[in-house]
Short mmCIF file of C-alpha atoms in Angstrom, two decimals:
data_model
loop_
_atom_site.label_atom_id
_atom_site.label_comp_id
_atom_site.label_asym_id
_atom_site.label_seq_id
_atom_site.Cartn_x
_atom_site.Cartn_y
_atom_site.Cartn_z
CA UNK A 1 12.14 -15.00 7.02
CA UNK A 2 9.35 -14.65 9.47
CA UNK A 3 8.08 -11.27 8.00
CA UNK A 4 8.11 -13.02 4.57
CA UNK A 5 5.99 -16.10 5.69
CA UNK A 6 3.68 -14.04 8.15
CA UNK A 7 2.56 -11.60 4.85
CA UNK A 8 2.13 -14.78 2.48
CA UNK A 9 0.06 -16.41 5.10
CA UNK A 10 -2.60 -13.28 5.56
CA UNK A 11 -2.66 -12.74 1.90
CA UNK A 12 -2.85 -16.05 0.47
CA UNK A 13 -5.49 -16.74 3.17
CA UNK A 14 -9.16 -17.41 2.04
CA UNK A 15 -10.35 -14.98 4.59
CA UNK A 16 -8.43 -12.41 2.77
CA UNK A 17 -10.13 -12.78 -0.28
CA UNK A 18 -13.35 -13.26 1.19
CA UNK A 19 -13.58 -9.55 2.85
CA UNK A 20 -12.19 -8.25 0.02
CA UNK A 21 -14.82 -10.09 -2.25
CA UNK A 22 -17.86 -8.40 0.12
CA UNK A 23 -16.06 -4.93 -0.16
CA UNK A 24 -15.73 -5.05 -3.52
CA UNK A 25 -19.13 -5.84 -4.13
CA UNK A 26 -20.72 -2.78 -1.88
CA UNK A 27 -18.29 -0.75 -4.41
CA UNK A 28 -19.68 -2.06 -7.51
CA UNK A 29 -23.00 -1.54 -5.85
CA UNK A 30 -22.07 1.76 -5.21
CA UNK A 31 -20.88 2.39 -8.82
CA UNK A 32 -23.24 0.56 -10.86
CA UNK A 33 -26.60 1.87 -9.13
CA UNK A 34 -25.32 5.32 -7.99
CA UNK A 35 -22.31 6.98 -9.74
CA UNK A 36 -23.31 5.08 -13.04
CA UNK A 37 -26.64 6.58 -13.32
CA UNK A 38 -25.50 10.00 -11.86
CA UNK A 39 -23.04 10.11 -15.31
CA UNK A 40 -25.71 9.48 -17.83
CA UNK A 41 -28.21 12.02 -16.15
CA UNK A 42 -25.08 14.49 -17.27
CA UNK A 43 -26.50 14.16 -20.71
CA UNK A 44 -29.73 15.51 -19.84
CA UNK A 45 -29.64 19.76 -19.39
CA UNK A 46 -31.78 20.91 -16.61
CA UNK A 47 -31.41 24.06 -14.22
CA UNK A 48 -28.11 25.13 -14.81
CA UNK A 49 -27.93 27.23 -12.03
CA UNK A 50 -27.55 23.48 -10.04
CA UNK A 51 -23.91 22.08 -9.55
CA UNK A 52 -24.38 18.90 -11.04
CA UNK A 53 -22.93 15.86 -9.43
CA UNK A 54 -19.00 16.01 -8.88
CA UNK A 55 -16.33 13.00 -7.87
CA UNK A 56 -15.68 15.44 -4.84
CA UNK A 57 -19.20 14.75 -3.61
CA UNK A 58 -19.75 11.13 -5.10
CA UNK A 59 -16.91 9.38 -4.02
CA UNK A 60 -18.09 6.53 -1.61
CA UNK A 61 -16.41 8.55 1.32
CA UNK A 62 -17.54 11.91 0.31
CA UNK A 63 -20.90 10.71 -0.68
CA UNK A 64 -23.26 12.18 1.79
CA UNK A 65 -26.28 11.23 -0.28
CA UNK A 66 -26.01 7.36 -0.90
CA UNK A 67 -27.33 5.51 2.58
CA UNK A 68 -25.40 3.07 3.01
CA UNK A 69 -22.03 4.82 3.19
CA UNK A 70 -21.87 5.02 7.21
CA UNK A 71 -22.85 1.47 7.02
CA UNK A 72 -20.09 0.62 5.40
CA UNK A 73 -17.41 2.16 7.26
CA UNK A 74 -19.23 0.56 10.02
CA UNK A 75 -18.74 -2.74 8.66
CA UNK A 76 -15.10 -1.91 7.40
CA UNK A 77 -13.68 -2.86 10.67
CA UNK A 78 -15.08 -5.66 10.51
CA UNK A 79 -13.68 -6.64 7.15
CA UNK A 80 -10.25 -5.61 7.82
CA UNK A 81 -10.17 -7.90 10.70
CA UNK A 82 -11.91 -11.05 9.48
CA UNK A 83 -8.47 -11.71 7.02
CA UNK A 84 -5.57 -12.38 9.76
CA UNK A 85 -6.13 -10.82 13.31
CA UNK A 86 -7.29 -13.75 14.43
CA UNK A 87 -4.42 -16.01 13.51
CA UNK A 88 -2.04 -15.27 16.59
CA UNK A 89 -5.24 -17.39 18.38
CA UNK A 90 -5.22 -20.26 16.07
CA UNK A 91 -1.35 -20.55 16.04
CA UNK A 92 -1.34 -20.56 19.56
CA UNK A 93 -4.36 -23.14 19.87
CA UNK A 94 -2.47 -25.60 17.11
CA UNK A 95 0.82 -24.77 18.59
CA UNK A 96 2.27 -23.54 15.16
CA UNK A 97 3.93 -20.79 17.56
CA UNK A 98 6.30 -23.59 19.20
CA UNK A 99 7.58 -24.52 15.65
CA UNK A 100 8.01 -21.10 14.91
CA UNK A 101 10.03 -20.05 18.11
CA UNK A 102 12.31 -23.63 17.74
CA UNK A 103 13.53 -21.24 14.00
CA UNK A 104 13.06 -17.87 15.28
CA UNK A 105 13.11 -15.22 18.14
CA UNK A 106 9.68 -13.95 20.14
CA UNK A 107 10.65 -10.56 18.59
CA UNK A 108 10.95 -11.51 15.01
CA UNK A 109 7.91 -13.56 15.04
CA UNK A 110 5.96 -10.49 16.86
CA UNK A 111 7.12 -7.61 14.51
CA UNK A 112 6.02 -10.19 11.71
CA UNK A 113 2.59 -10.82 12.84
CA UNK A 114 1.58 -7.30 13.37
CA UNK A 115 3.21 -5.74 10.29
CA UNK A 116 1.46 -8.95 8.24
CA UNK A 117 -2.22 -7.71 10.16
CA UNK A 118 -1.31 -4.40 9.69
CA UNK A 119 -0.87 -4.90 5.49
CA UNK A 120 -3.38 -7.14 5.21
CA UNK A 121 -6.08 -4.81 6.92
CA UNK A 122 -4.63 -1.82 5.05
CA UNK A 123 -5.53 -3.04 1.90
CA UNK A 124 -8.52 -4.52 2.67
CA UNK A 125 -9.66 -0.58 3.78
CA UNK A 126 -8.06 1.33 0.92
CA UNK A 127 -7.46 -1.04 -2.13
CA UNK A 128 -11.64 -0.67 -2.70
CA UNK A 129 -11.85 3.01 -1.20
CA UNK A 130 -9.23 3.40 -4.32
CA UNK A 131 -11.25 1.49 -7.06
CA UNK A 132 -14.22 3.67 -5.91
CA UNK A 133 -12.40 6.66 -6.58
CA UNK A 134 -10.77 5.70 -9.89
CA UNK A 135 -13.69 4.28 -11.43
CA UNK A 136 -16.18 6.86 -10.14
CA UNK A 137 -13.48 9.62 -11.62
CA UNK A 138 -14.08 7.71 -15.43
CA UNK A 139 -17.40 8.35 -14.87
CA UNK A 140 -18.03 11.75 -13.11
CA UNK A 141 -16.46 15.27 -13.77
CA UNK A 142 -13.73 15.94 -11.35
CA UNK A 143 -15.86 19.47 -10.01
CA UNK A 144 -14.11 21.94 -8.17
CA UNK A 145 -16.13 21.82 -4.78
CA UNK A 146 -17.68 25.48 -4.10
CA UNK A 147 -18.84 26.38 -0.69
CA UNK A 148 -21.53 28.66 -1.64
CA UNK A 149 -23.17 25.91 -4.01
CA UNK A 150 -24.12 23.69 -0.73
CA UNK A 151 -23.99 20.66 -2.47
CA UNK A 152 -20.63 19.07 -0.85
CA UNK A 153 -20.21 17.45 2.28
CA UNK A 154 -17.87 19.68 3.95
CA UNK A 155 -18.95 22.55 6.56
CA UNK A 156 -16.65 25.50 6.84
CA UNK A 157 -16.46 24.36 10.23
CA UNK A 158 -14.97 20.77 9.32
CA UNK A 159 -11.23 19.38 9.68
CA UNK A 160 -9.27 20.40 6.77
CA UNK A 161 -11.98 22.28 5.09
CA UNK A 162 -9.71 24.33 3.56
CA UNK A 163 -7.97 21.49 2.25
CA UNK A 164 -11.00 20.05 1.23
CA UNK A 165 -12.01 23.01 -1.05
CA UNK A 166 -8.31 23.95 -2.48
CA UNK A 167 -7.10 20.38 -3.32
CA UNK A 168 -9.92 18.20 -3.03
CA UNK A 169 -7.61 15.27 -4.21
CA UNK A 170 -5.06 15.54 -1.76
CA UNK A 171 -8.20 15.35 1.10
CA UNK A 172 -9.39 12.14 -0.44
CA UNK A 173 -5.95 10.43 -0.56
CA UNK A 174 -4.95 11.83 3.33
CA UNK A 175 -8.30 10.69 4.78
CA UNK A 176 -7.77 6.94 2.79
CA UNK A 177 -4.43 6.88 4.51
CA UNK A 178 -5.98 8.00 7.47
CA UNK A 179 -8.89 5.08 7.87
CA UNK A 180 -5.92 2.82 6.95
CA UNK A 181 -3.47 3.36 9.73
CA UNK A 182 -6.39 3.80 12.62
CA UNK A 183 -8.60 0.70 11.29
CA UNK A 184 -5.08 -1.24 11.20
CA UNK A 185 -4.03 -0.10 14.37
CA UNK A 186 -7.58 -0.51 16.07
CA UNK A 187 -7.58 -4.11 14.28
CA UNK A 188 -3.71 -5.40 15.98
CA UNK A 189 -6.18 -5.02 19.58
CA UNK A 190 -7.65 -8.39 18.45
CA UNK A 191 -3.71 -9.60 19.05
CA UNK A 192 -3.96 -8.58 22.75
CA UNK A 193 -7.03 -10.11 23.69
CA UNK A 194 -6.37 -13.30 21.96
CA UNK A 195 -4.66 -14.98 25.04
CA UNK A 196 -8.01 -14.62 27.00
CA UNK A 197 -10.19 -15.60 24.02
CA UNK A 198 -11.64 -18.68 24.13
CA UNK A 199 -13.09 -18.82 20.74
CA UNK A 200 -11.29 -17.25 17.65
CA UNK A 201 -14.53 -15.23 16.92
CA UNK A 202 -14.19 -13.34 20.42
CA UNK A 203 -11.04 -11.86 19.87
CA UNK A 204 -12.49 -11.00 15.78
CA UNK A 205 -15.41 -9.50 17.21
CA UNK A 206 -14.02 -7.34 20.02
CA UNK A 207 -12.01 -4.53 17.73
CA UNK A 208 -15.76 -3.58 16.47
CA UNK A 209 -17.78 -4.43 19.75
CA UNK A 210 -15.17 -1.62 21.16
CA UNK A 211 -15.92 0.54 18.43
CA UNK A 212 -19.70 0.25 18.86
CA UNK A 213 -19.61 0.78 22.32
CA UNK A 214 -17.43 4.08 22.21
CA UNK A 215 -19.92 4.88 19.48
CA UNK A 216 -22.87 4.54 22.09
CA UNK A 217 -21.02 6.14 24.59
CA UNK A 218 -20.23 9.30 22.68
CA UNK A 219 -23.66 9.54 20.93
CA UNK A 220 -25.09 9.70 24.22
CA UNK A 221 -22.81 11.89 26.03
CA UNK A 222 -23.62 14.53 22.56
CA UNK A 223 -19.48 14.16 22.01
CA UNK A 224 -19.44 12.41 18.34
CA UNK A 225 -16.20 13.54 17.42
CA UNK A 226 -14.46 11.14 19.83
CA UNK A 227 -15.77 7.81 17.91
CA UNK A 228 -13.65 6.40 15.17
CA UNK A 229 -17.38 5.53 13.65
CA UNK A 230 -18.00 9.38 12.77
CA UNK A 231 -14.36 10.74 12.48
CA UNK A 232 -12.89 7.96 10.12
CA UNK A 233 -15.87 8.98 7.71
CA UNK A 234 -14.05 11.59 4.92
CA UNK A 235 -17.59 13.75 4.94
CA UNK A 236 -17.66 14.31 7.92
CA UNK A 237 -20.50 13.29 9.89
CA UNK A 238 -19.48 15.13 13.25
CA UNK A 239 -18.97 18.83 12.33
CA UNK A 240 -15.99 19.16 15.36
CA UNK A 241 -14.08 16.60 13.60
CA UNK A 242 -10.54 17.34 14.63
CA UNK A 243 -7.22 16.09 13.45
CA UNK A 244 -5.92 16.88 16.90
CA UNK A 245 -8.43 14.13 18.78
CA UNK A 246 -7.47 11.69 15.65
CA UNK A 247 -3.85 11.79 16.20
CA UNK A 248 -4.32 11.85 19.87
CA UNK A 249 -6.47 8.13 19.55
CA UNK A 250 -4.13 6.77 17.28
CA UNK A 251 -0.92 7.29 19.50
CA UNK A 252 -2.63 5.64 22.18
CA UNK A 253 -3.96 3.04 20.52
CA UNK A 254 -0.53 2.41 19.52
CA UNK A 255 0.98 2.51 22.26
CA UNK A 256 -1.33 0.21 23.96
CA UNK A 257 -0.36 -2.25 21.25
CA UNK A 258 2.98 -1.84 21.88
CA UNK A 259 2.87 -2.65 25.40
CA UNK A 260 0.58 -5.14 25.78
CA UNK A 261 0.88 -7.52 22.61
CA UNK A 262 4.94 -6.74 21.52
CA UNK A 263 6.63 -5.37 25.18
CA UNK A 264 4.43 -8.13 26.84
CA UNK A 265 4.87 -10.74 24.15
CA UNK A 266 8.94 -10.83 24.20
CA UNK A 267 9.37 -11.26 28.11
CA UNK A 268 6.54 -14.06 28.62
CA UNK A 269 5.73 -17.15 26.87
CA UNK A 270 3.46 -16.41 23.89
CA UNK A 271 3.32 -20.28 23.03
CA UNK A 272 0.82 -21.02 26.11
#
């Protein structure tokens, strides 16, 4: 029962539709000024030596060329955590937690609130990362990327390039899954640091302020591939991208999620 009212609350919440109204937007932006125009300039022969313009390089993740593209995955965060990671303060502050707990177990009510953060944020990351992708694929021919044409993203160097250049597809769809499960897991942080907040917009704030500053930190110390701002990005900013320091953040992020909202949350009193 808990799970069931926990996931109607975060998506029938305005929030929800608010961050998904803004991300839909910077896709039609994307579509409508970029990939739109790229498709009718098909019409038009020119050198045709040139590999002209491919989904595989004009998708919103693999599109190196548009500006605003790390600008939006720096924002996405942001987005995914707007909708409900900031609820577990406001039930708390309202005490809609004590009516819960009179119904149903710390445990159930836990599991519930992190797998409802954890669906809404997912979709608010890859329902428009999708739409992108389908729409842009009406639009654009679905190009074979070619190494030696150096007009897609990809460095022999990068994760998965092999993937990348055999099934291009399959790349797009891992790395959507990919952003989805870290953003979502980097988002369920806001959970922990709720019970010191003392404004909701602290504990909506501090998944991205954490983000920026590992972003600073790694920029300056010349290590990019450690920030979740480069390595979530499907081109590839960082060419020593690895899947290995990926997996590594995620399982610790996890785990620190575990322990300190769920393991902590069952043995104390989550109501004060």
């Amino acid at each position: 029962m808990t799970y069931r009212v926990e996931i109607i609350r975060a998506f029938k919440n305005p929030r929800f539709k608010i961050s998904m109204t803004i991300a839909l937007t910077f896709i039609a932006y994307h579509i409508l000024f970029w990939n739109l125009p790229r498709s009718m300039a098909l019409e038009i022969p020119e050198n045709p030596t040139i590999c002209p313009p491919s989904l595989y390089n004009c998708w919103l993740g693999l599109d190196f060329a548009f500006p605003y593209t790390q600008i939006y995955y720096w924002v996405l965060p942001i987005l995914a955590t707007f909708p409900f990671a900031g609820s577990f303060f406001t039930d708390r502050k309202k005490g809609y937690i004590k009516n819960i707990l009179m119904r149903e177990n710390r445990s159930a009510y836990l599991k519930g609130k992190c797998l409802a953060v954890v669906l809404s944020s997912s979709c608010i990351v890859g329902v428009p990362l999708l739409i992108d992708l389908f729409v842009s694929a009406m639009l654009l021919p679905a190009i074979v990327p070619q190494v030696t044409t150096y007009m897609f993203p990809i460095s022999i160097v990068g994760m998965w390039c092999d993937f990348y250049y055999s099934w291009p597809l399959l790349y797009i769809f891992a790395f959507i899954l990919i952003d989805m499960l870290f953003i979502s897991c980097f988002v369920l942080t806001s959970l922990i640091v709720s019970r010191f907040c003392k404004y909701e917009v602290e504990a909506l704030l501090f998944p991205s302020l954490i983000n920026l500053i590992i972003y600073f930190i790694c920029s300056w110390w010349g290590e990019t591939q450690y920030s979740s701002a480069y390595f979530l990005i499907p081109y590839q900013p960082s060419l020593n991208t690895s899947i290995y320091i990926v997996l590594f953040e995620f399982v610790v992020l996890s785990l620190i999620n575990y322990f300190l909202f769920y393991h902590w949350g069952k043995k104390h009193d989550i109501s004060l």
